[in-house]
PDB file of C-alpha atoms in Angstrom:
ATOM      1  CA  UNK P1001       0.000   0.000   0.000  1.00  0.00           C
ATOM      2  CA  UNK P1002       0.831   3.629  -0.576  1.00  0.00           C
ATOM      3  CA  UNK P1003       0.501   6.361   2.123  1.00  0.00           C
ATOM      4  CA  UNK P1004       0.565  10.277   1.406  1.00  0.00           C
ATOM      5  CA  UNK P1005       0.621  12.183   4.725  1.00  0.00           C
ATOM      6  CA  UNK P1006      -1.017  15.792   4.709  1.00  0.00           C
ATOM      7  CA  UNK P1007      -0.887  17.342   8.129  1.00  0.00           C
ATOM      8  CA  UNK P1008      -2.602  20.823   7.127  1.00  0.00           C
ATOM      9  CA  UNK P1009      -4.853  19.971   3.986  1.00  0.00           C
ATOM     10  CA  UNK P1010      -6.883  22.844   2.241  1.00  0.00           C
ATOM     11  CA  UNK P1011      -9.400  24.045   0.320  1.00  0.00           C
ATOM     12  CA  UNK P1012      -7.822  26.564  -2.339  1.00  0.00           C
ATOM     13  CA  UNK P1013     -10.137  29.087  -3.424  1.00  0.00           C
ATOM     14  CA  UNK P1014      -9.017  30.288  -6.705  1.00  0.00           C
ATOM     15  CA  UNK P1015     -10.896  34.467  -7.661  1.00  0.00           C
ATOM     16  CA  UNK P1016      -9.892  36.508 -10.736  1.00  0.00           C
ATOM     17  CA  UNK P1017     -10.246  39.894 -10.890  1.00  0.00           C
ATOM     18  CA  UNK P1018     -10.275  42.407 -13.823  1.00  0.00           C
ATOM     19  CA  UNK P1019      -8.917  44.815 -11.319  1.00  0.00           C
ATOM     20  CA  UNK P1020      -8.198  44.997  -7.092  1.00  0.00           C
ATOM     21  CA  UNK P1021      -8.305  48.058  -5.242  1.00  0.00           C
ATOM     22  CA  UNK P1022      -7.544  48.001  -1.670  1.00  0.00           C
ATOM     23  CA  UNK P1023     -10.557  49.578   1.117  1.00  0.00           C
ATOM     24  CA  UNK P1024     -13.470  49.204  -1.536  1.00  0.00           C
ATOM     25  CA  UNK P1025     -16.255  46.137  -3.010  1.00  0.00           C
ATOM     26  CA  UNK P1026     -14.148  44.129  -5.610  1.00  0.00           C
ATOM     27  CA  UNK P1027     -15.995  41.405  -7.822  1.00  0.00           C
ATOM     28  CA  UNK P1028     -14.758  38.620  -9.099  1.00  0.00           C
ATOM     29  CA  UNK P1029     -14.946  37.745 -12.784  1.00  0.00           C
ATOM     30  CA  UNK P1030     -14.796  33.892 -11.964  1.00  0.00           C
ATOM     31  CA  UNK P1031     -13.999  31.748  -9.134  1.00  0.00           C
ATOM     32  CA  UNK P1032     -12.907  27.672  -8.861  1.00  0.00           C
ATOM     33  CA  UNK P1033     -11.772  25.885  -5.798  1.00  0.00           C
ATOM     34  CA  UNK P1034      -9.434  22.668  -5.343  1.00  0.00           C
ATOM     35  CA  UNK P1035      -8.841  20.234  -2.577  1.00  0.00           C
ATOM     36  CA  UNK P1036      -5.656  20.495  -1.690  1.00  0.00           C
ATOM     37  CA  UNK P1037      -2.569  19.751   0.630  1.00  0.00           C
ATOM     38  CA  UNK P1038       0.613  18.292  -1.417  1.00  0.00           C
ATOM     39  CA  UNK P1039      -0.222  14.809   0.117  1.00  0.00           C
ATOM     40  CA  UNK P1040      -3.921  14.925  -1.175  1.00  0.00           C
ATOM     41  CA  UNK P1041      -2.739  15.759  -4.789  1.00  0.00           C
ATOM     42  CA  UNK P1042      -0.203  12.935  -4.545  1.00  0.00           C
ATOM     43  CA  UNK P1043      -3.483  10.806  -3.640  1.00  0.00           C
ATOM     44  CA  UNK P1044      -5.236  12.022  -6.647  1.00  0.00           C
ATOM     45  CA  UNK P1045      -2.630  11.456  -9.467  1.00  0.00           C
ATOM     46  CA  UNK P1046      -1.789   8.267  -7.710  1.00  0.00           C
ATOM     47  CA  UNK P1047      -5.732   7.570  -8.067  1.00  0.00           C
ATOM     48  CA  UNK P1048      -5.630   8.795 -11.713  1.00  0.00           C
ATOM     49  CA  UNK P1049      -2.611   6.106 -12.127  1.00  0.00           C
ATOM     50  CA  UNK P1050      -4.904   3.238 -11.364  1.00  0.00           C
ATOM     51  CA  UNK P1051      -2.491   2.674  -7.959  1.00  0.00           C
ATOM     52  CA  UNK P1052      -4.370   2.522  -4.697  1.00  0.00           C
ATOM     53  CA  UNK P1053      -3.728   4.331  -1.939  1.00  0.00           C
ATOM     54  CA  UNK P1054      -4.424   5.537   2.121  1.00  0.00           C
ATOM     55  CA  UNK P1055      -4.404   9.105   2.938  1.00  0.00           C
ATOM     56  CA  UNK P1056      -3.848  10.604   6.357  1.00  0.00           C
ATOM     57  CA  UNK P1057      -3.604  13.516   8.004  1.00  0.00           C
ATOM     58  CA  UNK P1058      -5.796  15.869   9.540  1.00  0.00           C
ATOM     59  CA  UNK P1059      -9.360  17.548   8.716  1.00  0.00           C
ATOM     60  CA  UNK P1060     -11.863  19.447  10.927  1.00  0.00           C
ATOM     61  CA  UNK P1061     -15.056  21.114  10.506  1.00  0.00           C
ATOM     62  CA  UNK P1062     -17.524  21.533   8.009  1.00  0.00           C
ATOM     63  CA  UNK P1063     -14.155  22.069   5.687  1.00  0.00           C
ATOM     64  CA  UNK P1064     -12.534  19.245   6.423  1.00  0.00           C
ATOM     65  CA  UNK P1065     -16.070  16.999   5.916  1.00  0.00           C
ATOM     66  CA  UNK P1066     -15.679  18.364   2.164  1.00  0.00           C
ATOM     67  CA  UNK P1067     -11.736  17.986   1.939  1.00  0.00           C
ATOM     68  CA  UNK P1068     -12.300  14.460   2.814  1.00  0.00           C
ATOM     69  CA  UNK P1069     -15.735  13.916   0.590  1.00  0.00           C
ATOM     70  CA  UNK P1070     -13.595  15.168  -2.436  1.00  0.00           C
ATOM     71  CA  UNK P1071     -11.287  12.301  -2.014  1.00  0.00           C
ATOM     72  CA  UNK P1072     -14.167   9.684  -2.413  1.00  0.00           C
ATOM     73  CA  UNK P1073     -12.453   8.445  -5.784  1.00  0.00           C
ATOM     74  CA  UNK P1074     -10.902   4.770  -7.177  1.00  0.00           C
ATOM     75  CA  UNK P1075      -8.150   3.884  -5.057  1.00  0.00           C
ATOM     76  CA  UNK P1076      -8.362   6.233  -2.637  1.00  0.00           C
ATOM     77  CA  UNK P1077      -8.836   5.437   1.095  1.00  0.00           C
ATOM     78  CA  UNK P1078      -9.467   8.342   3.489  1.00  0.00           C
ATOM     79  CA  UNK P1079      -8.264   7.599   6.961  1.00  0.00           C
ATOM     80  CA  UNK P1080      -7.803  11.208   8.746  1.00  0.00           C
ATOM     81  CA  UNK P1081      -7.817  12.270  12.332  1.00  0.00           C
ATOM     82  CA  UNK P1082     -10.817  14.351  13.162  1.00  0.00           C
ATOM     83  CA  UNK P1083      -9.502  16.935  14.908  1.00  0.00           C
ATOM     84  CA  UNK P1084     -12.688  18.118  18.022  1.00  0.00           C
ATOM     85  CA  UNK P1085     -11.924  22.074  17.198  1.00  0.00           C
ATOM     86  CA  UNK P1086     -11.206  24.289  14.264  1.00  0.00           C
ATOM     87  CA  UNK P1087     -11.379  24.345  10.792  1.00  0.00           C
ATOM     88  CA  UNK P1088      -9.143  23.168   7.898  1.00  0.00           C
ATOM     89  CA  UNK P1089      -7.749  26.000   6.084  1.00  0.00           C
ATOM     90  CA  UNK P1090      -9.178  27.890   3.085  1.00  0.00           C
ATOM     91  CA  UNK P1091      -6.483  29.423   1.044  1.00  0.00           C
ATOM     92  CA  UNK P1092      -7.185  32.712  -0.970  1.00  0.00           C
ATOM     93  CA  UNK P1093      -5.803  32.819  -4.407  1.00  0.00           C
ATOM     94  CA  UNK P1094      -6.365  36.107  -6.251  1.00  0.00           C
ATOM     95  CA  UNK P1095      -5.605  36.064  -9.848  1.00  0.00           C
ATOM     96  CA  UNK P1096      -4.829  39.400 -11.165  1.00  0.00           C
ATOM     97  CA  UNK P1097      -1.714  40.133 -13.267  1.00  0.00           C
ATOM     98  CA  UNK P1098       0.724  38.551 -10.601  1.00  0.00           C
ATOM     99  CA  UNK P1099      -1.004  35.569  -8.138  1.00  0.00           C
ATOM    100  CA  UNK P1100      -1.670  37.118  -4.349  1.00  0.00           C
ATOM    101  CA  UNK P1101      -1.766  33.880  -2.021  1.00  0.00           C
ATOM    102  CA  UNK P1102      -3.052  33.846   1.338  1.00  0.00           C
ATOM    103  CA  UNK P1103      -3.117  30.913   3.135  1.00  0.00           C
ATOM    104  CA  UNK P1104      -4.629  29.928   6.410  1.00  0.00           C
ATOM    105  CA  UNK P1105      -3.091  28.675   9.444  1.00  0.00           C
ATOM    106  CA  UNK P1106      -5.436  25.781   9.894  1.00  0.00           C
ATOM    107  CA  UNK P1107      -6.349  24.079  12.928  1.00  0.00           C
ATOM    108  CA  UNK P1108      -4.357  23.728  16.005  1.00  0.00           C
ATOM    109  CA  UNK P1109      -3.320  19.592  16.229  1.00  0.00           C
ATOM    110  CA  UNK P1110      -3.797  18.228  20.055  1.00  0.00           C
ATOM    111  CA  UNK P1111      -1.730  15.964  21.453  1.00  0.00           C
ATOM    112  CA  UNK P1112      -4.267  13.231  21.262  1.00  0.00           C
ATOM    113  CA  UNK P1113      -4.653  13.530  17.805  1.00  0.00           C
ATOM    114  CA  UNK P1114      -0.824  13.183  16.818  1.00  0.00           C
ATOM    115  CA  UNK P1115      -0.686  10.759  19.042  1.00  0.00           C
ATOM    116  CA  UNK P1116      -3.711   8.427  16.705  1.00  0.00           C
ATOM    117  CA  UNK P1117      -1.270   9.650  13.574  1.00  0.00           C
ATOM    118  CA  UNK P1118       1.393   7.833  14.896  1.00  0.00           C
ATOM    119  CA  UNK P1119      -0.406   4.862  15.815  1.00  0.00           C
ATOM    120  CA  UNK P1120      -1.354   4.621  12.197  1.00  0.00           C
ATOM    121  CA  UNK P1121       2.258   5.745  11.205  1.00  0.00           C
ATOM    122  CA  UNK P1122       2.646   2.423  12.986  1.00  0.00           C
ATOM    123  CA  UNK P1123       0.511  -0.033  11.149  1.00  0.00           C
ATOM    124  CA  UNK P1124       2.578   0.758   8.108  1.00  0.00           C
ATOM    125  CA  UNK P1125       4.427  -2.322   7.185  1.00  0.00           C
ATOM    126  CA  UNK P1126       7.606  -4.104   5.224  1.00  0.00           C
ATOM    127  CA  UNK P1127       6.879  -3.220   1.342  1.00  0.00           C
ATOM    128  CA  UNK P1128       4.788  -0.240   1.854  1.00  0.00           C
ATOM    129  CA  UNK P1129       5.177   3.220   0.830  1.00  0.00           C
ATOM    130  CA  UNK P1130       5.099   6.071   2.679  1.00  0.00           C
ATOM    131  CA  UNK P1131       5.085   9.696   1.334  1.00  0.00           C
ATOM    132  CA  UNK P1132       4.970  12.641   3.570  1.00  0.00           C
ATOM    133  CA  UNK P1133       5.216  16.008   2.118  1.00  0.00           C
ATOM    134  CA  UNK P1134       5.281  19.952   2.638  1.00  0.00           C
ATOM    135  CA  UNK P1135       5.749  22.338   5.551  1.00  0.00           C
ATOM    136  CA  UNK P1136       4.578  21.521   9.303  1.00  0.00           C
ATOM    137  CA  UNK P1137       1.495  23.300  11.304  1.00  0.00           C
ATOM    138  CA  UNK P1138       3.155  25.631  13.644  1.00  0.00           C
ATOM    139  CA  UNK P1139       1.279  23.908  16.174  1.00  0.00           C
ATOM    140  CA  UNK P1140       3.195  20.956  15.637  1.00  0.00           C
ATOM    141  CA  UNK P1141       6.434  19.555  17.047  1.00  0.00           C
ATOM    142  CA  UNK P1142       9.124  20.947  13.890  1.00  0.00           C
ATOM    143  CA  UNK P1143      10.574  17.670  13.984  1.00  0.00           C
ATOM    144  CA  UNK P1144       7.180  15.740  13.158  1.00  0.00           C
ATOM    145  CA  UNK P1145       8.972  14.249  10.122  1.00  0.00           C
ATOM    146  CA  UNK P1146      12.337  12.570  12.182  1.00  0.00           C
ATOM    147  CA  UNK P1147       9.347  11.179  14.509  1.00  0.00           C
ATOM    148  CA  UNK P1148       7.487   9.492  11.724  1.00  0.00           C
ATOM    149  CA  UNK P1149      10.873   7.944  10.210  1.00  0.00           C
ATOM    150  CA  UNK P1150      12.496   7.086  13.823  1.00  0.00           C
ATOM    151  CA  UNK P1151       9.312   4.514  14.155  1.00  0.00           C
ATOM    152  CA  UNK P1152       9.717   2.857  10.781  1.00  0.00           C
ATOM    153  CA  UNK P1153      13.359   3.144  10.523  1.00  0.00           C
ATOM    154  CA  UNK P1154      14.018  -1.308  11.239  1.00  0.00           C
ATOM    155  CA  UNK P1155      10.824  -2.092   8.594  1.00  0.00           C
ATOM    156  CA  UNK P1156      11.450  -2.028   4.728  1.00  0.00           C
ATOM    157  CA  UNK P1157       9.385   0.710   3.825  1.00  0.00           C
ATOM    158  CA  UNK P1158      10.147   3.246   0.561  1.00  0.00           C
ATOM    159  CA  UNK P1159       9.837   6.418   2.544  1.00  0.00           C
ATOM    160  CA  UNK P1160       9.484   9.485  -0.066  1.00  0.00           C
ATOM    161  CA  UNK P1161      10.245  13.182   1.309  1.00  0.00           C
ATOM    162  CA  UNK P1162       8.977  16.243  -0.969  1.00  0.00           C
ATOM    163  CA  UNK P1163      10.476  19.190   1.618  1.00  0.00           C
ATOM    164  CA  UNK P1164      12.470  22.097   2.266  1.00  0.00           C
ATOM    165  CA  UNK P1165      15.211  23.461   4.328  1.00  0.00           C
ATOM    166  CA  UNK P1166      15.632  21.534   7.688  1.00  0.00           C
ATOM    167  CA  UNK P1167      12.746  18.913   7.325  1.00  0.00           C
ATOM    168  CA  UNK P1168      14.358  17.584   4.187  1.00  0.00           C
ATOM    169  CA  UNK P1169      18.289  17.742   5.442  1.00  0.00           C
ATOM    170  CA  UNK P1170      17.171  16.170   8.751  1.00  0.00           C
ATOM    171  CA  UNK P1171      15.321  13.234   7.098  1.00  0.00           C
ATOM    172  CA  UNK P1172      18.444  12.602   5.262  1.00  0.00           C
ATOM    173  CA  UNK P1173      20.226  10.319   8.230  1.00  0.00           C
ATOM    174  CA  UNK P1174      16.726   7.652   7.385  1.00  0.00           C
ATOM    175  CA  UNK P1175      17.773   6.991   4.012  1.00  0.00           C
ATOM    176  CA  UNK P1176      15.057   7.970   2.237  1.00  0.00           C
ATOM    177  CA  UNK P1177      14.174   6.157  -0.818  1.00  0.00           C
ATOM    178  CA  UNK P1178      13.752   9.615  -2.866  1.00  0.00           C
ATOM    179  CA  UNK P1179      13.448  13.293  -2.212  1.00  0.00           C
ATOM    180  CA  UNK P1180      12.506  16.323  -5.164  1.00  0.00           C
ATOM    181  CA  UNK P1181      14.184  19.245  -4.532  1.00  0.00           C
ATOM    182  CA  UNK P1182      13.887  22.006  -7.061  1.00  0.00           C
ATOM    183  CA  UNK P1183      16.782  24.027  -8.184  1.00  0.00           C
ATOM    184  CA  UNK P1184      15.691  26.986  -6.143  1.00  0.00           C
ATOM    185  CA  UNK P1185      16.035  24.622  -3.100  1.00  0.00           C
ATOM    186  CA  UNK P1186      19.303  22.675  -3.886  1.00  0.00           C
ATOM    187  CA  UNK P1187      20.618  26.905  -4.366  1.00  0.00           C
ATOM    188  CA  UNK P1188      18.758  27.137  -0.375  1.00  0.00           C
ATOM    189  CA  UNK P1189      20.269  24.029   0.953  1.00  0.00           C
ATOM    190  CA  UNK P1190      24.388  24.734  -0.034  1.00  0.00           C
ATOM    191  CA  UNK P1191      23.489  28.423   0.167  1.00  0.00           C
ATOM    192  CA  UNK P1192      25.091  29.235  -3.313  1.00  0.00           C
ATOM    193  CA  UNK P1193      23.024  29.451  -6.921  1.00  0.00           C
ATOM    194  CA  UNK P1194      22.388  26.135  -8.869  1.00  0.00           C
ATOM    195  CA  UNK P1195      22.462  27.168 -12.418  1.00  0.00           C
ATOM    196  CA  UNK P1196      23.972  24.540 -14.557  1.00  0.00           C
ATOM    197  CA  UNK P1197      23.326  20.934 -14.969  1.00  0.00           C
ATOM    198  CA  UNK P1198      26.777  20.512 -13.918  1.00  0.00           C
ATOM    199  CA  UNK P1199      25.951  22.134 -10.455  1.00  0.00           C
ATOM    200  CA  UNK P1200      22.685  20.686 -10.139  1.00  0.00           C
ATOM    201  CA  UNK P1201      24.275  17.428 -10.568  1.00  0.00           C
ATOM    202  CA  UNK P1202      26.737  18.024  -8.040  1.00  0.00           C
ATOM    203  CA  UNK P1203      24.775  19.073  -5.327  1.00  0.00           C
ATOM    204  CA  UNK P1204      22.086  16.180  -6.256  1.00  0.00           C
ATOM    205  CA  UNK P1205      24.734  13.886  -5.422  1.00  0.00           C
ATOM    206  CA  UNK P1206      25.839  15.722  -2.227  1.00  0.00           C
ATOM    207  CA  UNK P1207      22.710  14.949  -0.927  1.00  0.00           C
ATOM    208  CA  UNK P1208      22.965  11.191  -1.660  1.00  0.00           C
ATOM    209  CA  UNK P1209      26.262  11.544   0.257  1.00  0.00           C
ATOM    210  CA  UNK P1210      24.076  12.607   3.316  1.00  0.00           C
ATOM    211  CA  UNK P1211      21.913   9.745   3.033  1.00  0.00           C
ATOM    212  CA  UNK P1212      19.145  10.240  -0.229  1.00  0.00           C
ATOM    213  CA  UNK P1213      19.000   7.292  -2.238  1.00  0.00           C
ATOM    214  CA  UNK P1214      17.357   8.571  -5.375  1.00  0.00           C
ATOM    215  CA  UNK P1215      17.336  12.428  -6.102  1.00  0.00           C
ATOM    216  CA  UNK P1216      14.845  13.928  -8.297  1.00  0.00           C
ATOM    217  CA  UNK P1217      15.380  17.772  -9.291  1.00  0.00           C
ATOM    218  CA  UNK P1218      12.398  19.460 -10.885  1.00  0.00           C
ATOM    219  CA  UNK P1219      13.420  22.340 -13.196  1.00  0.00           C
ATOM    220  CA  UNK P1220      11.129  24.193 -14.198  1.00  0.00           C
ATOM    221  CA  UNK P1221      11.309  25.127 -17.729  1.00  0.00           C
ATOM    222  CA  UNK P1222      13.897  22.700 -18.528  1.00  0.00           C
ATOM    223  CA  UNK P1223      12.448  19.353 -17.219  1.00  0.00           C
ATOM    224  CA  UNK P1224      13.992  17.165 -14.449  1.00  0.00           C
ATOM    225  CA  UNK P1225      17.243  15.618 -13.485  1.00  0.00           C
ATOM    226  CA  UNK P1226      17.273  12.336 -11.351  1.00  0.00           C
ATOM    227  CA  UNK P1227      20.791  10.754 -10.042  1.00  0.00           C
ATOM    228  CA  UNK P1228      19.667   7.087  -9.009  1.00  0.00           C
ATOM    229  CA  UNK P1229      20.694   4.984  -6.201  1.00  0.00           C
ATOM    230  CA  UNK P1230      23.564   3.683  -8.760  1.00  0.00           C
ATOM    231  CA  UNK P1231      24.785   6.715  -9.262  1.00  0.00           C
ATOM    232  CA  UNK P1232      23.688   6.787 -12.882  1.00  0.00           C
ATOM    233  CA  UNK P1233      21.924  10.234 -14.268  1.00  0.00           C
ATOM    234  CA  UNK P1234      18.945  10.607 -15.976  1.00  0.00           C
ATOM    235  CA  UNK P1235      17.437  13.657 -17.474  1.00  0.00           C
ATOM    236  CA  UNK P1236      14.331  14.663 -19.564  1.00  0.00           C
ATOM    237  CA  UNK P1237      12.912  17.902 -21.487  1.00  0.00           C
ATOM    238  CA  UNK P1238       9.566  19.298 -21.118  1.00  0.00           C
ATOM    239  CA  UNK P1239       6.761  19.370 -23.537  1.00  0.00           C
ATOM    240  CA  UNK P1240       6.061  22.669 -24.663  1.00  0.00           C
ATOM    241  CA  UNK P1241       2.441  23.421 -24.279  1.00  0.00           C
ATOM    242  CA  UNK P1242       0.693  26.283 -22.958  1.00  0.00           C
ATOM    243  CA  UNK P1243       1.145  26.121 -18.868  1.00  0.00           C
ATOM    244  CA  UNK P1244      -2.214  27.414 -17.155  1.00  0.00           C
ATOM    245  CA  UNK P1245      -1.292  26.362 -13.128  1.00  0.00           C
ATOM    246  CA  UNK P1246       1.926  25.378 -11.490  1.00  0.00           C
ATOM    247  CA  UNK P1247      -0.008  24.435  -8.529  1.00  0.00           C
ATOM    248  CA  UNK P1248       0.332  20.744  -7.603  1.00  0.00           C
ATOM    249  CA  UNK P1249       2.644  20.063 -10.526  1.00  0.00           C
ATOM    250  CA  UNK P1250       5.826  19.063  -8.331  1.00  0.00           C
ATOM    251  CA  UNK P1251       2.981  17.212  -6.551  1.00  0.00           C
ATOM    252  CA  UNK P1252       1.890  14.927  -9.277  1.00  0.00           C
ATOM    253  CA  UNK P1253       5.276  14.960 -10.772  1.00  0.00           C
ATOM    254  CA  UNK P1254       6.262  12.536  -7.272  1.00  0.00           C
ATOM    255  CA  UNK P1255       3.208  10.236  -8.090  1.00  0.00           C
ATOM    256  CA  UNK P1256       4.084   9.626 -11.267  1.00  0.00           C
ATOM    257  CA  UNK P1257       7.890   8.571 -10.229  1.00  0.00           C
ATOM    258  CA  UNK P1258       6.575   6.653  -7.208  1.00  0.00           C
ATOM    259  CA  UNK P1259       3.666   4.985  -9.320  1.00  0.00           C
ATOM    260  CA  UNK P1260       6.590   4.234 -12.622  1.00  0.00           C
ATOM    261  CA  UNK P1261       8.621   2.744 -10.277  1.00  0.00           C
ATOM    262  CA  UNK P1262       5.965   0.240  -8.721  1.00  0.00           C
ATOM    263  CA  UNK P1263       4.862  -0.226 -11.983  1.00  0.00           C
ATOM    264  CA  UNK P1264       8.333  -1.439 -13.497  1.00  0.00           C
ATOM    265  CA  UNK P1265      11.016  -0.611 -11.139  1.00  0.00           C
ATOM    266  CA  UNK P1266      12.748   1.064 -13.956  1.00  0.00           C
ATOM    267  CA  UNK P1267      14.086   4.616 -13.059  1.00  0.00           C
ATOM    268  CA  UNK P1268      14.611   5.921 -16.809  1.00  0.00           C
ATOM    269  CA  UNK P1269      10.573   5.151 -17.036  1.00  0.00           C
ATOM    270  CA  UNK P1270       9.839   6.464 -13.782  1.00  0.00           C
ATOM    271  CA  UNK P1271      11.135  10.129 -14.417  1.00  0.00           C
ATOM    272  CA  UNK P1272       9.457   9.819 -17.942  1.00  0.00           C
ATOM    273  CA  UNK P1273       5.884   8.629 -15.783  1.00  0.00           C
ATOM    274  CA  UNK P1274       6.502  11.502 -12.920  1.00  0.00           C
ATOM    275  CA  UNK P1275       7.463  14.156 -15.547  1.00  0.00           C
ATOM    276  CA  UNK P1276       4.229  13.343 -17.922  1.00  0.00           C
ATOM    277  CA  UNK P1277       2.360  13.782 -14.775  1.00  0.00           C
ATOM    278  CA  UNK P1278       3.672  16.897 -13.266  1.00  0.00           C
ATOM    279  CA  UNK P1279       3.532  18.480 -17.432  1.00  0.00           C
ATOM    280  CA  UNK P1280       0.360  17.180 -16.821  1.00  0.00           C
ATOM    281  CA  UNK P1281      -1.001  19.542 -14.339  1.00  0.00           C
ATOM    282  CA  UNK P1282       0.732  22.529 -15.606  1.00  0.00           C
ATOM    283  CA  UNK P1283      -1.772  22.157 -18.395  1.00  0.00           C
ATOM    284  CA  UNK P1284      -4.501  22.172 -17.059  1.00  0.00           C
ATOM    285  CA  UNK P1285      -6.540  24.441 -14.311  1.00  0.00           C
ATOM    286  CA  UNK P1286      -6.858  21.446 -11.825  1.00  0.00           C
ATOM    287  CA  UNK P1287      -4.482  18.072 -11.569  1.00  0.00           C
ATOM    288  CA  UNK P1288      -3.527  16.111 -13.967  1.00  0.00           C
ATOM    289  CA  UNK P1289      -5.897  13.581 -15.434  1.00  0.00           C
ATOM    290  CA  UNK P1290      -5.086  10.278 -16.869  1.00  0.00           C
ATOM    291  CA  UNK P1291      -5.909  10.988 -20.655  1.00  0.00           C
ATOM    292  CA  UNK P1292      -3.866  13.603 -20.644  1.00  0.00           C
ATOM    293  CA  UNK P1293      -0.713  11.667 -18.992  1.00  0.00           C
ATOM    294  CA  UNK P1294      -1.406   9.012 -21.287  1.00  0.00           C
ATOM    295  CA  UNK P1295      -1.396  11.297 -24.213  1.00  0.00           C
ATOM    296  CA  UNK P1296       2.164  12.953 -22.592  1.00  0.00           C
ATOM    297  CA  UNK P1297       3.488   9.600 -22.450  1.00  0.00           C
ATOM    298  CA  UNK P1298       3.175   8.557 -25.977  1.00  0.00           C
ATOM    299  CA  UNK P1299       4.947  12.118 -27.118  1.00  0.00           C
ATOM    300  CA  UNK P1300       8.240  11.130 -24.876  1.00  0.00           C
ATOM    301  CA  UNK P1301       8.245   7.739 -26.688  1.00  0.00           C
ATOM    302  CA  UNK P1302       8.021   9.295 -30.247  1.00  0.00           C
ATOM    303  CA  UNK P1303      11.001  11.395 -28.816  1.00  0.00           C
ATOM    304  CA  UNK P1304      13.107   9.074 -26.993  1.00  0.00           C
TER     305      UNK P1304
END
């Protein structure tokens, strides 16, 4: 079985605007809204793949009823903490020009509650997969992540980390089976700038000296760079399309590598599965869907 953790899932609500004035009425010219959390949209591609999977994490409230109704879908199976207080977060995205974000804090996460997480954290056994992705509630312990790993650390589980800054470098020590950095955060990590493939290799494989196995690098406009656990490098393009969201597109770009490599534990078609998936969602207003992966797939054949 495959596990995405979410610990602060949301409902993005998505407004654009002709025009925005601060201190007066503004209207909207149209507005969407997405279930979200980086876990959740690992769920869903993973769903669209035809690969079940369990999600946890956290809801509460009338908006975490609908996070977890939205997940009702082939494959998936919902198993969150209901937190007694609070409300999953709604996060305001106001499209005009530029994108203005604001995101809520969400609820605050008792000790009872983490304490159920872990016991499911627990029931995760030899052959699973666990991914756990994106930042921590500040009402959370900041080393959430270490505790996860430090109970599975003697079972053979494929643990998958998609973070930043400290809760990615301190994972390291557990050996994760992969982590996707972008270039942005290899530049954070070493503190210098990651411009060339050259450097982005080199830094890749500094983190596989501190304990990665498999290092995936999304970038951007010029596609994605994985150095496997043999120390062999792969590397792919992009299809150029027109790109409508960014959202979720690292997101789905990790399901696609997780679900090519339980397909056919082949790494050269898991980058091609997990970039077709994260081109995917750049297409397209919401995540990716599985016609148009399929159709992605077929144009990195007919170039490869």
């Amino acid at each position: 079985m495959i596990y995405t953790v979410t610990l602060n899932p949301s409902i993005d609500y998505v407004v654009h605007m002709e025009s925005l004035v601060a201190g007066i009425t503004n209207r909207t010219t149209r507005e969407e809204y997405y279930y979200g959390g980086k876990g959740i949209n690992v769920s869903n591609v993973l769903s669209e793949l035809g690969l079940e999977n369990t999600a946890l994490g956290f809801v509460a409230g009338f908006t975490g009823e609908a996070i977890e109704k939205s997940l009702v879908k082939p494959g998936i199976h919902p198993d969150f903490i209901h937190l007694k207080e609070g409300l999953s977060r709604i996060n305001v995205k106001i499209k005009h020009n530029d994108e203005t974000e604001i995101n809520g804090q969400g609820p605050r996460i008792d000790e009872e509650s983490l304490e159920k997480l872990m016991k499911k954290i627990d029931d995760i056994t030899d052959g699973d997969t666990l991914i756990i992705s994106g930042s921590v509630p500040n009402t959370m312990p900041n080393d959430i992540y270490e505790r996860f790993l430090e109970r599975l650390k003697d079972k053979d589980i494929r643990i998958v980390v998609d973070a930043t800054g400290k809760l990615l470098v301190n994972s390291l020590k557990y050996h994760p089976f992969l982590i996707k950095p972008n270039r942005q955060e290899l530049s954070e990590l070493f503190e210098t700038t990651v411009k060339s493939a050259e450097d982005t290799e080199k830094y890749a494989r500094k983190l596989q000296e501190m304990g990665a196995q498999n290092v995936l690098v999304s970038l951007g406009g010029e596609g994605a760079l994985l150095v496997d656990e043999f120390g062999k490098v792969h590397t792919l393009g992009i299809i150029s399309r027109n790109v409508v969201n960014t959202v979720g597109s690292g997101d789905s770009m990790v399901a696609g590598f997780v679900a090519g490599y339980e397909l056919k534990k082949d790494y050269a078609y898991a980058l091609k599965l997990g970039s077709a998936c994260g081109n995917a969602t750049a297409f397209l207003p919401g995540l990716a869907t599985r016609a148009l992966i399929d159709e992605l797939m077929e144009v990195y054949s007919e170039e490869s």
